Coordinates of C-alpha atoms and ligand atoms in Angstrom, one line a residue:
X1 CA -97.7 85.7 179.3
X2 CA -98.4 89.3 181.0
X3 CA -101.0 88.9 183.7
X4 CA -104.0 91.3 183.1
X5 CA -103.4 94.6 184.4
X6 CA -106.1 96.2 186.7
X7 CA -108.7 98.8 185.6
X8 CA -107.6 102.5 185.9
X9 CA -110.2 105.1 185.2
X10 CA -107.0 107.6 184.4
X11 CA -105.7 105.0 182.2
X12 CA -105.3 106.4 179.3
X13 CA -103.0 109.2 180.8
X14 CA -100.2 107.4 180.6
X15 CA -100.9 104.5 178.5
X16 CA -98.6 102.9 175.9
X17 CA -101.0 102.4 172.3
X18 CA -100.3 100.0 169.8
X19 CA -101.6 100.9 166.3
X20 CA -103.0 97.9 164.5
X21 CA -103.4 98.7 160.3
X22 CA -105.7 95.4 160.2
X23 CA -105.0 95.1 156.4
X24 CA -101.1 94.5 157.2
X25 CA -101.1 92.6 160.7
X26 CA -101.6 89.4 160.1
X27 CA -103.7 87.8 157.7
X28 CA -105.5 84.8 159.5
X29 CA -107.8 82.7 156.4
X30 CA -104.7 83.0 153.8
X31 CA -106.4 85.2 151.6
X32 CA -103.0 87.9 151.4
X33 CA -105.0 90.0 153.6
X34 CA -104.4 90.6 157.5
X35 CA -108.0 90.1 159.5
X36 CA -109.6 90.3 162.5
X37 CA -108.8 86.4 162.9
X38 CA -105.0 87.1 162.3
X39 CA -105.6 89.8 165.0
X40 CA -107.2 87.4 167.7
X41 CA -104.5 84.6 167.4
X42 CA -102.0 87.4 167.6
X43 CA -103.2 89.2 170.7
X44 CA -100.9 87.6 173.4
X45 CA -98.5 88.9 171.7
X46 CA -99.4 92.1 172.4
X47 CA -100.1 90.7 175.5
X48 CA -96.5 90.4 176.3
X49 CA -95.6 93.4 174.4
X50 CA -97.4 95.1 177.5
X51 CA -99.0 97.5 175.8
X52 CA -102.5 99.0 177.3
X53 CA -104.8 99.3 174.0
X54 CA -104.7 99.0 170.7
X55 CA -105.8 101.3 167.6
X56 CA -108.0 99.9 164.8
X57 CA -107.5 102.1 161.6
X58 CA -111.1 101.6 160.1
X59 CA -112.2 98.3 159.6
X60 CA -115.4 99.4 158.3
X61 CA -116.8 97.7 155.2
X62 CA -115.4 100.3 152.1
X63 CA -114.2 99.7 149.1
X64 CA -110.5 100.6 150.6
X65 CA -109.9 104.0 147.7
X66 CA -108.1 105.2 150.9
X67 CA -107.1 102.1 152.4
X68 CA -110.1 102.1 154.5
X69 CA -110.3 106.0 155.3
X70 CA -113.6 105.6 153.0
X71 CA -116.0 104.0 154.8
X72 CA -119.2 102.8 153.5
X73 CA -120.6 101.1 156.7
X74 CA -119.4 102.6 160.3
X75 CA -121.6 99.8 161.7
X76 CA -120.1 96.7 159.7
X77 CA -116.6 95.3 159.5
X78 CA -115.2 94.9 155.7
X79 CA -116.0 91.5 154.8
X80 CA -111.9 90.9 153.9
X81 CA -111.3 91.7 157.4
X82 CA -114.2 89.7 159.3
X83 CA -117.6 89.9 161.1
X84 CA -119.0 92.0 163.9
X85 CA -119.8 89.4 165.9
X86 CA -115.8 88.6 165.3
X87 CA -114.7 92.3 166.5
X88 CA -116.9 91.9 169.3
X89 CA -115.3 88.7 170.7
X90 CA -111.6 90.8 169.6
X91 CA -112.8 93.4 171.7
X92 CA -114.0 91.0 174.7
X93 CA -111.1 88.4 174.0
X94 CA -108.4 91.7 174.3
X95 CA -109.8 93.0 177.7
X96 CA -109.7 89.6 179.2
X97 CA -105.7 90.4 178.3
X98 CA -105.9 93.7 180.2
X99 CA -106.0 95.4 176.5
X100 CA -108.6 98.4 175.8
X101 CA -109.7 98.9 171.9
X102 CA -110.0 102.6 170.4
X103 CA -111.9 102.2 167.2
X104 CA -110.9 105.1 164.4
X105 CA -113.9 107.0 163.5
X106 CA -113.6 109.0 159.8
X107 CA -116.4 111.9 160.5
X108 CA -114.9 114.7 157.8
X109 CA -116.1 112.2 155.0
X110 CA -117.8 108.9 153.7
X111 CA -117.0 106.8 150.8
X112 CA -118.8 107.6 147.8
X113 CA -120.1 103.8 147.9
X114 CA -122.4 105.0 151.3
X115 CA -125.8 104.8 151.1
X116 CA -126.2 108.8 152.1
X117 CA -123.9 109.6 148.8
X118 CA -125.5 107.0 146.0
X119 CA -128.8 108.3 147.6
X120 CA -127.5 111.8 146.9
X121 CA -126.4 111.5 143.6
X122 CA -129.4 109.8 142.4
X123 CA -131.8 112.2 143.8
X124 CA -129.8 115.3 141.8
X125 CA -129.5 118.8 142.3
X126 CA -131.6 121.2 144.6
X127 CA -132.5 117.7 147.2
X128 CA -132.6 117.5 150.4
X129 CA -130.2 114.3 150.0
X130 CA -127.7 116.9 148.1
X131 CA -127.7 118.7 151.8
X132 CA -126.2 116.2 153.7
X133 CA -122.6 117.0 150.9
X134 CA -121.3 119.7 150.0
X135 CA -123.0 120.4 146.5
X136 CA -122.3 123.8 144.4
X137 CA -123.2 124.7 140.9
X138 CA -119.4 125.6 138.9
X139 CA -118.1 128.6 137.9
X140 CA -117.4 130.0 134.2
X141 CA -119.0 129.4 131.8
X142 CA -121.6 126.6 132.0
X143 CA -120.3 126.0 135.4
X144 CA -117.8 124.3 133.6
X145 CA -114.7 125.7 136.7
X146 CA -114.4 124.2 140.3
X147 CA -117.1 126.5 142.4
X148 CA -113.9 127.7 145.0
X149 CA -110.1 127.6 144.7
X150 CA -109.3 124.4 147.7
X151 CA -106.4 122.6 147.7
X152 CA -106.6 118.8 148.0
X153 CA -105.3 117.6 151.8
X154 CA -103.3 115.3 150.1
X155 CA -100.1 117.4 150.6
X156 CA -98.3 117.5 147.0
X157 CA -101.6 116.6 145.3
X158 CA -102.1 118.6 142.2
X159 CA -105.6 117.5 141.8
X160 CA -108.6 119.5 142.6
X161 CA -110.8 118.6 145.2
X162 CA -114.4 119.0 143.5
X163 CA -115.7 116.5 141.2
X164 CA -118.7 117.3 138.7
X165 CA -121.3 115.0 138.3
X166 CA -123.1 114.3 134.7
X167 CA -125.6 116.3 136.0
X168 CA -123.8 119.4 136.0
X169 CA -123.2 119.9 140.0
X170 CA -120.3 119.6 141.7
X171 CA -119.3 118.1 145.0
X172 CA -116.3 118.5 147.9
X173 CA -113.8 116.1 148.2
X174 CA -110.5 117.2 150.5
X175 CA -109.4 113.9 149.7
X176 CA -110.1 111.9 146.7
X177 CA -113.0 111.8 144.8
X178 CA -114.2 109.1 146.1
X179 CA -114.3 110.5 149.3
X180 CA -116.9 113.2 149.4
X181 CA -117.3 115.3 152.5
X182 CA -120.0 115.8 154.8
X183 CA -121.5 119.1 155.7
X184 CA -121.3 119.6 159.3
X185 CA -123.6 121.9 159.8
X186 CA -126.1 119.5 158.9
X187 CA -128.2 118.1 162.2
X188 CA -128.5 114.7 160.8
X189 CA -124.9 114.3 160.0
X190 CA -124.0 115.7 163.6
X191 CA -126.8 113.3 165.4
X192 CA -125.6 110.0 162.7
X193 CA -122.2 110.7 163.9
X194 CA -123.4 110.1 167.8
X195 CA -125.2 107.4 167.1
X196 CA -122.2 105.8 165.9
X197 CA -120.1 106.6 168.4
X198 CA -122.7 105.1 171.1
X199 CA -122.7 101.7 168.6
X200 CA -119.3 101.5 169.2
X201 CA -119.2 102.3 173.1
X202 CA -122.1 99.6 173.3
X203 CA -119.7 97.5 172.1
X204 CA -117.2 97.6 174.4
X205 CA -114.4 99.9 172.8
X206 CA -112.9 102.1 175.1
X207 CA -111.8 105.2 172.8
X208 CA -112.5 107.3 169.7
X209 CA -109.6 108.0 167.9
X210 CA -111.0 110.7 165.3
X211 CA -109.9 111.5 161.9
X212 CA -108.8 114.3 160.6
X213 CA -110.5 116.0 163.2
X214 CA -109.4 120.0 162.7
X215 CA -111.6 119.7 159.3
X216 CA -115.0 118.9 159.4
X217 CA -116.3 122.2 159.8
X218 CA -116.3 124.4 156.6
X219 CA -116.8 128.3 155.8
X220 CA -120.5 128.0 155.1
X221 CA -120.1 130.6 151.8
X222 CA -117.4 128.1 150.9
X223 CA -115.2 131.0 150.4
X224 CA -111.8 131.1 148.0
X225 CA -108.6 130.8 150.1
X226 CA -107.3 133.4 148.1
X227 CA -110.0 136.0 149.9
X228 CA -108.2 135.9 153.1
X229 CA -106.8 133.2 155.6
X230 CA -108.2 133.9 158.6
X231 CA -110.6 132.4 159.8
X232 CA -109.5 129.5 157.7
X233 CA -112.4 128.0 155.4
X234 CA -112.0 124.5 156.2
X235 CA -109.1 124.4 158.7
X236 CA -109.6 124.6 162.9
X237 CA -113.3 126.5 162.5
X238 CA -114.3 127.7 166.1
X239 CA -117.8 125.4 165.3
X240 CA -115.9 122.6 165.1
X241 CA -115.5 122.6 169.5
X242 CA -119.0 122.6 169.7
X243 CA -119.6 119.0 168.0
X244 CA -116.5 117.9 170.3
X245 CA -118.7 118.6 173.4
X246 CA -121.4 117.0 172.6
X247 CA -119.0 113.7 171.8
X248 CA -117.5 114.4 174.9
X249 CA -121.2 113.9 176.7
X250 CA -121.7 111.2 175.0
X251 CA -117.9 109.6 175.4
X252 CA -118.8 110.1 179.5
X253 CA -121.9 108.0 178.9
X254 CA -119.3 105.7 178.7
X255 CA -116.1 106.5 180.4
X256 CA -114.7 106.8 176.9
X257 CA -111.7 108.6 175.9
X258 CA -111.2 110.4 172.4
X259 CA -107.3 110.9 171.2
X260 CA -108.3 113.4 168.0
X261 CA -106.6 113.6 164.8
X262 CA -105.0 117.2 164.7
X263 CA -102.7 118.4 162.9
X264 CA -102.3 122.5 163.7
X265 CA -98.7 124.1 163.8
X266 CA -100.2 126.6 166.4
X267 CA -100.1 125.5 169.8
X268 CA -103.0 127.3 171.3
X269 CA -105.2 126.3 168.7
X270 CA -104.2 122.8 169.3
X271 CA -104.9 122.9 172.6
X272 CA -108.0 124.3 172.8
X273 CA -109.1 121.0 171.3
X274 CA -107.9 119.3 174.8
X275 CA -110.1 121.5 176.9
X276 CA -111.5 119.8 180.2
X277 CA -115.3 118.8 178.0
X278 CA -114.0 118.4 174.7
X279 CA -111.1 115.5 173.5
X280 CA -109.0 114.2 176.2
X281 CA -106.1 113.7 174.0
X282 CA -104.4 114.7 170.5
X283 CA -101.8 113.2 168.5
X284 CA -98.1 115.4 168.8
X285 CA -97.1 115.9 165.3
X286 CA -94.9 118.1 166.1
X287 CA -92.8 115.0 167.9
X288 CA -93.4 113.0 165.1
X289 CA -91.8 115.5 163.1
X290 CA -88.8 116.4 164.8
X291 CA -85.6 116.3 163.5
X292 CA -83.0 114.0 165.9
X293 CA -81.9 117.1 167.2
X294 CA -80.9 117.6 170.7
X295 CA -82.1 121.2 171.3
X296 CA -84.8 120.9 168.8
X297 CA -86.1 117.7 170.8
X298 CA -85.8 119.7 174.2
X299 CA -87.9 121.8 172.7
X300 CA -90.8 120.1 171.5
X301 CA -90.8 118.3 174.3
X302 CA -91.3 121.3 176.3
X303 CA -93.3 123.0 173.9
X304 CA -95.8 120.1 174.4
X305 CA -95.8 120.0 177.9
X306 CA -96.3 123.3 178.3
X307 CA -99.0 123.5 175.7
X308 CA -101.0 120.5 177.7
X309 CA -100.7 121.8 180.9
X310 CA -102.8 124.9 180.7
X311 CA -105.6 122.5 179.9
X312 CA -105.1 119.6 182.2
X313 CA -104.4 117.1 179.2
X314 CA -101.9 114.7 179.1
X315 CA -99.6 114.6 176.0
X316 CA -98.9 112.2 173.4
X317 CA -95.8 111.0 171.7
X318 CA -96.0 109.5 168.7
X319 CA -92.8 108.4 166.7
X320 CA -94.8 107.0 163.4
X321 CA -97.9 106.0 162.2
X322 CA -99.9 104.6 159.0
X323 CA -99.1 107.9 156.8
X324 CA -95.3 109.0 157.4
X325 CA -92.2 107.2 156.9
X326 CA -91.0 104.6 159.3
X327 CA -88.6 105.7 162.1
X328 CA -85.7 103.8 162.0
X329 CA -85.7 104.9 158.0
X330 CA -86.3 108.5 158.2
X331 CA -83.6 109.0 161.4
X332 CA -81.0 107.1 158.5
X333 CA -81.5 110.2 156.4
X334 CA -80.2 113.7 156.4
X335 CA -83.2 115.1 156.8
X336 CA -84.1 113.6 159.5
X337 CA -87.5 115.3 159.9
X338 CA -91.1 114.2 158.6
X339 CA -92.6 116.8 155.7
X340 CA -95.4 115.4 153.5
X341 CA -93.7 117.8 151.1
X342 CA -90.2 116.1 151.0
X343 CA -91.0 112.8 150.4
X344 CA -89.4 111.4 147.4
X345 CA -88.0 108.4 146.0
X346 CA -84.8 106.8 146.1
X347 CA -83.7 109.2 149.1
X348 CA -80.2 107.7 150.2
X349 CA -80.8 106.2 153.5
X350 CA -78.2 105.0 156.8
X351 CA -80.3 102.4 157.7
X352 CA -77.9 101.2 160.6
X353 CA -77.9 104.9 162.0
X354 CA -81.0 105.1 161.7
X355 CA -81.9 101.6 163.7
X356 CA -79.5 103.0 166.2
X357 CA -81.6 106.2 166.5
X358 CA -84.9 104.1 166.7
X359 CA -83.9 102.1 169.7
X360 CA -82.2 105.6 171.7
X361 CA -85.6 107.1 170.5
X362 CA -88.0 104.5 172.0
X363 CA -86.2 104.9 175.3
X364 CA -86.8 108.7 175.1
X365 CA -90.3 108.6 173.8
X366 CA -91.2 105.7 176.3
X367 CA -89.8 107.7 179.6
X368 CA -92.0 111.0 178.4
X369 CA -95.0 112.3 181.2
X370 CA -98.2 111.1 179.2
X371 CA -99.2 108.2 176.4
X372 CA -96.9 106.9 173.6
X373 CA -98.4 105.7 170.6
X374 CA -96.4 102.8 168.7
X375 CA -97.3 102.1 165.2
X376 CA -97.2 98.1 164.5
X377 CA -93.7 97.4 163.1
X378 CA -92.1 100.0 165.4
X379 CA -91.5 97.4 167.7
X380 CA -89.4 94.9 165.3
X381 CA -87.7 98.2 163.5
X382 CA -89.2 97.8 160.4
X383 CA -87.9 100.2 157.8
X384 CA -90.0 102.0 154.8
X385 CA -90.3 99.5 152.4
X386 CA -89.5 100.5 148.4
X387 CA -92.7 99.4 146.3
X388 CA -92.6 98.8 142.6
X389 CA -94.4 101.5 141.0
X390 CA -97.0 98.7 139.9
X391 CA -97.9 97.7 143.1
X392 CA -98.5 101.4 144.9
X393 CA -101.8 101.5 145.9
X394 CA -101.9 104.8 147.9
X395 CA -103.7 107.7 145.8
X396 CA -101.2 110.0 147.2
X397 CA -99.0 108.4 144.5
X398 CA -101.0 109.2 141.7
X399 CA -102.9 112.1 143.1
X400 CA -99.3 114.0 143.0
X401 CA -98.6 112.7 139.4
X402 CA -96.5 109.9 140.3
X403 CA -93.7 112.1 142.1
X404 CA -94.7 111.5 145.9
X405 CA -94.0 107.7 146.8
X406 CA -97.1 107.1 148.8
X407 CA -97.5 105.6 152.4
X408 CA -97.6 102.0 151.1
X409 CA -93.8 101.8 152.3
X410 CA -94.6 102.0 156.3
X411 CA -97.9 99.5 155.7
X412 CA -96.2 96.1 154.5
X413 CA -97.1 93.1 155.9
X414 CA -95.3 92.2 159.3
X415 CA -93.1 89.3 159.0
X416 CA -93.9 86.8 162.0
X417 CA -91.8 84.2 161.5
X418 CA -88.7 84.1 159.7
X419 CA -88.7 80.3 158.2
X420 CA -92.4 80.3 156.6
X421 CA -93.7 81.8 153.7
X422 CA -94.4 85.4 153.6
X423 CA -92.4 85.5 156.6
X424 CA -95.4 84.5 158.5
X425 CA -98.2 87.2 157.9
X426 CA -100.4 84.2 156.5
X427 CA -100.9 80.8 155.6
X428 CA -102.2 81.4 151.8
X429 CA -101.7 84.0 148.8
X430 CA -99.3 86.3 148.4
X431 CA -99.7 89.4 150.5
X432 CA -101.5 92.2 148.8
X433 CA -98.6 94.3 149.0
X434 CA -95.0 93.2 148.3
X435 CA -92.8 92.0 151.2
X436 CA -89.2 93.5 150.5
X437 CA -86.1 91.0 150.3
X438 CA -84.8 90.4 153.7
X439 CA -88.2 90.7 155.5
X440 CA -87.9 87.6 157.2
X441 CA -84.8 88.9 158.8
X442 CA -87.4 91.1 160.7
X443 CA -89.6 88.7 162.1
X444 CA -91.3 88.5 165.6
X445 CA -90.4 85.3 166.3
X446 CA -86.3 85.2 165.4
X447 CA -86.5 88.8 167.5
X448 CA -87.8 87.2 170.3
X449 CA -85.2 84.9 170.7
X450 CA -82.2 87.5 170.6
X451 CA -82.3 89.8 173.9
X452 CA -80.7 92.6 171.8
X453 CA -83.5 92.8 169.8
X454 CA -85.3 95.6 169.0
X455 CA -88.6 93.6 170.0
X456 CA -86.4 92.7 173.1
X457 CA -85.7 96.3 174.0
X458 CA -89.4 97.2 173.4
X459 CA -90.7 94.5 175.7
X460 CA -88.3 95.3 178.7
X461 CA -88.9 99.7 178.0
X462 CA -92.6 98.9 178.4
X463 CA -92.2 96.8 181.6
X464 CA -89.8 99.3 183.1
X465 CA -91.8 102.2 182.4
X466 CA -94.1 102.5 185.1
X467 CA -90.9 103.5 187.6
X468 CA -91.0 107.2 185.7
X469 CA -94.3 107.4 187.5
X470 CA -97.2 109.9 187.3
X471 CA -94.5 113.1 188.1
X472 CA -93.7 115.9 185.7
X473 CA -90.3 116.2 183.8
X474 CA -87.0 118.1 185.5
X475 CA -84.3 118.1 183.2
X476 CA -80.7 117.2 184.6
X477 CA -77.5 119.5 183.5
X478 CA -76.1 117.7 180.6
X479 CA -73.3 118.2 178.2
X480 CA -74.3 119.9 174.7
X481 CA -76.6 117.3 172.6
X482 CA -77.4 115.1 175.2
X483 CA -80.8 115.4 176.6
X484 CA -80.9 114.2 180.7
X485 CA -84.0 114.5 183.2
X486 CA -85.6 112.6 185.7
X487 CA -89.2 112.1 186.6
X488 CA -89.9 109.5 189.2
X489 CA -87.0 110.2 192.0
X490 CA -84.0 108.1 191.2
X491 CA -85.1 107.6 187.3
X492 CA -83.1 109.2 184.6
X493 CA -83.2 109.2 180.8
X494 CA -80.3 110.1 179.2
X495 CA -79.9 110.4 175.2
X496 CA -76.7 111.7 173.4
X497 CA -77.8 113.1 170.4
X498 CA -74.1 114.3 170.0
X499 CA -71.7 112.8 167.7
X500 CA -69.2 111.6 170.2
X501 CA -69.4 109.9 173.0
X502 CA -70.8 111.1 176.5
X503 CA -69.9 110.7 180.3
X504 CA -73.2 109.8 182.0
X505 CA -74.8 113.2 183.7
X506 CA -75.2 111.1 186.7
X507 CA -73.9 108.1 188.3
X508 CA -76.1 105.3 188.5
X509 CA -77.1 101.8 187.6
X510 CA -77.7 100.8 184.3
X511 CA -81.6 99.6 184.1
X512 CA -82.0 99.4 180.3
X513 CA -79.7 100.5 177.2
X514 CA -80.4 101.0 173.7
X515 CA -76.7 100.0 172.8
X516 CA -73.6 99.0 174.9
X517 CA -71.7 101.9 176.6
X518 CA -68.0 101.9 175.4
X519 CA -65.2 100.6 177.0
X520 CA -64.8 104.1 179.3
X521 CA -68.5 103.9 180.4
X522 CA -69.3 106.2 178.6
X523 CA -72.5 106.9 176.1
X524 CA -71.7 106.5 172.7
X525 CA -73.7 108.7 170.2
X526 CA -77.1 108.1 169.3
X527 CA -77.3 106.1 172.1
X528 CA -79.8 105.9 175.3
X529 CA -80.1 104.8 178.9
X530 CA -82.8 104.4 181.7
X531 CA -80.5 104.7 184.8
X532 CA -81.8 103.9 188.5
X533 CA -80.3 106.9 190.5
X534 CA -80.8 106.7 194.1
X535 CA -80.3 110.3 195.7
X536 CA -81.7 112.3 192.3
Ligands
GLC601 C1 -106.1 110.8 157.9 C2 -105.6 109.4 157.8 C3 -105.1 109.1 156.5 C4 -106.2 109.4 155.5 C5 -106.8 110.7 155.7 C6 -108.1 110.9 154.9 O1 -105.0 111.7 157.8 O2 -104.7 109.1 158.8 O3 -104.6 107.8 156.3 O4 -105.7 109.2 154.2 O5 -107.1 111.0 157.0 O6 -109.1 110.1 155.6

């Protein structure tokens, strides 16, 4: 097993994050549900994984509308998932492993099973309770129309995002209904929301990672989007940097580290996010999105880098997550971009291209200047699942009228071990979603016997990557579609994006490939290499 890695204040700069979706990881009482148990007696794992931290989607008791994204207790863990006192001796029982935990905090709404919510409804219109929502009278006659024109933040959603109570007011939902949003210019929510974040510091978590972070803040008139779009009503506010510093303050308390939840096509307006006393990191979605383009790769990259630096932050790169389609399916597809908008089912799918693309990809995303974020599954190459339609949980399914798939496909339970039941993810009932045919072929444990694994080429990428150092990215002359630079002197990463083979930019030796070069030594396509360089 990895040997604990020393404390590093900075650590986070360059840290590799490994996303845990508790519900999915590994379900430890046999109940079809992964736990905090399933998480404990899986942790040298990650352990040997090497990765620095893991990510906790919430794990909050809530009645899981959003799987978990509406949270009824930020101070207790679902019962289906385990105890505090068991998340305390995770997070204890990790850093003894040299692993940090960043707990996901969901501040732009509650579930409508919180006690702030039921006490708000019962106490009805005009209440002080009713302040801590957003609660309108309609419009029309008797009220009867939503009071502004919001689209839902469920992209592809045709439903509206107020709901009307019996009593006749209406409340804001971005999301579903069952998760209303808070108003954030509200001094208790802003002083409940530090409070929380100093229960969780007290416990030992390291980071914040915060959830859909650019849209707490709302126009306070609650103006129609139709009346003009800047400043946005709900999107990026300039009040929103103000409740960031005062996290930040209380993140120092703690040497704590926030890694926000922001998705913004602007640059600048991202980055003002990342300023020195506000969040110390962001998610890239604009990586995450990127088609396996050479030149449009080059670019983000640079884009992001360019963006960060100004600011002093380090970037992220993020291939997947809990909400978009896994990578090694969506790099198997002609589009091979990520749009909330384009999803839809039965989308013909290269699934051998696309592993290919995955494993070139990690290489490039795990040689980047800054922290890489790797979604549980990423590392055995798991593709989207297809669910039955009966089994969908996600309310993206139904809240775009049955046309949008849902995320359900990149959240199936991991398959540990290829020989038991369920592949491994649990001793007991059936997982609570559907395993696809030819899971098992997936699992951890057959993977980690087979050095040309995709777990394999994880493990080794992860141990190699300290040699690219703390230094900046130079890229390297390279022919057309394949992307070359160095970092640390005598590093390279070369990736041919083209469709034929490569030479190698550079001479060198061979440290770690994502696929046998051919017979001529050369790079085949969609192929990558970490090369020791001496002289570069
Ligand atoms: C974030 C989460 C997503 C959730 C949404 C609403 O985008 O990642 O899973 O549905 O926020 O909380």
């Amino acid at each position: 097993m990895a040997q604990p890695r020393p404390a590093s204040a900075q650590w986070w700069r360059s840290a590799v994050i490994y996303q845990v979706y508790v519900r999915s990881f590994a379900d430890g009482d046999g109940d079809g549900t992964g736990d905090l148990a399933g998480v404990r007696a899986r942790l040298p794992y990650l352990a040997e994984l090497g990765v620095d931290a893991l990510w906790f989607t919430p794990w909050y008791v809530s009645p899981l509308k959003d799987g978990g994204y509406d949270v009824a207790d930020y101070r207790a863990i679902d019962p289906a998932f385990g105890t505090l006192a068991e998340a305390e001796k995770l997070i204890a029982e990790a850093r003894e492993l040299g692993i940090r935990t960043i707990v996901d905090i969901v501040p732009n709404h509650v579930s409508d099973q919180h006690s702030w919510f039921r006490a708000a409804r019962a106490a009805g219109p005009g209440s002080p309770e009713r302040e801590l929502f957003h609660f309108r009278p309609g419009r029309g006659p008797d009220g009867a129309l939503p009071p502004n024109d919001w689209p839902s933040q469920f992209v592809g959603s045709t439903e509206p995002v107020w709901t009307r109570l019996p009593d006749g007011e209406w409340y804001l939902h971005l999301f579903t209904p069952e998760q209303p949003d808070l108003n954030w210019a509200h001094p208790v929510v802003r002083q409940e929301h530090e409070d929380i974040l100093r229960f969780w510091f007290e416990r030992g978590v390291a980071g914040v990672r915060i959830d859909s972070a650019a849209l707490l803040a709302k126009d306070p008139d609650l103006t129609d989007l139709a009346d003009g779009p800047e400043p946005h009503p709900f999107v990026d506010r300039d009040e929103l940097h103000d409740v960031y510093r005062s996290w930040r303050a209380v993140a120092d308390d703690y040497d704590g580290v926030f890694v926000g939840e922001v998705w913004l096509p602007d640059a600048e307006r991202f980055a003002r996010y990342l300023r020195p006393d506000e969040l110390h990191t962001a998610f890239n979605f604009s990586f995450l999105s990127c088609p396996w383009d050479a030149e449009r790769l080059r670019e983000s990259i640079d884009t992001t880098l360019a963006e960060h630096a100004p600011v002093g932050a380090p970037a992220t790169w993020v291939l997947c997550n809990h909400d978009v389609t896994r990578t090694a399916t969506r790099y198997g597809r002609a589009d091979t971009g990520f749009d909330f908008a384009a999803k839809a089912f039965g989308t013909p799918t290269d699934l051998a291209l696309g592993a290919r693309r995955a494993r070139a990809a990690a290489l490039l995303s795990l040689a980047l200047p800054g922290a890489v974020y790797l979604y549980q599954g990423e590392e055995l190459g798991l593709p989207e699942a297809d669910i039955p339609l009966d089994r969908i949980q996600d309310p993206m399914h139904a809240r775009s009228g049955g046309t949008d798939p849902g995320r359900d496909g990149c959240r199936v339970p991991l398959p540990w071990t290829a020989d038991a039941p369920h592949a491994g993810f649990g001793p007991g009932e059936e997982p609570w979603l559907p395993q696809p045919a030819g899971w098992a072929a997936y699992a951890a444990d057959g993977q980690a016997a087979d050095p040309d694994s995709m777990l394999a080429l994880y493990r080794r990428a992860i141990a190699l990557r300290p040699r690219f150092g703390q230094d900046p990215l130079t890229w390297l002359p390279a022919p057309d579609g394949v992307l070359a630079f160095t970092r640390a002197p005598g590093t390279v990463c070369v990736v041919n994006l083209a469709d034929r083979p490569a030479d190698l930019p550079v001479p060198g030796e061979l440290l770690l490939a994502s696929g046998p070069l051919d017979p001529r030594g050369r790079l085949p396509s969609d192929t990558a290499v970490w090369l020791r360089a001496p002289g570069l």
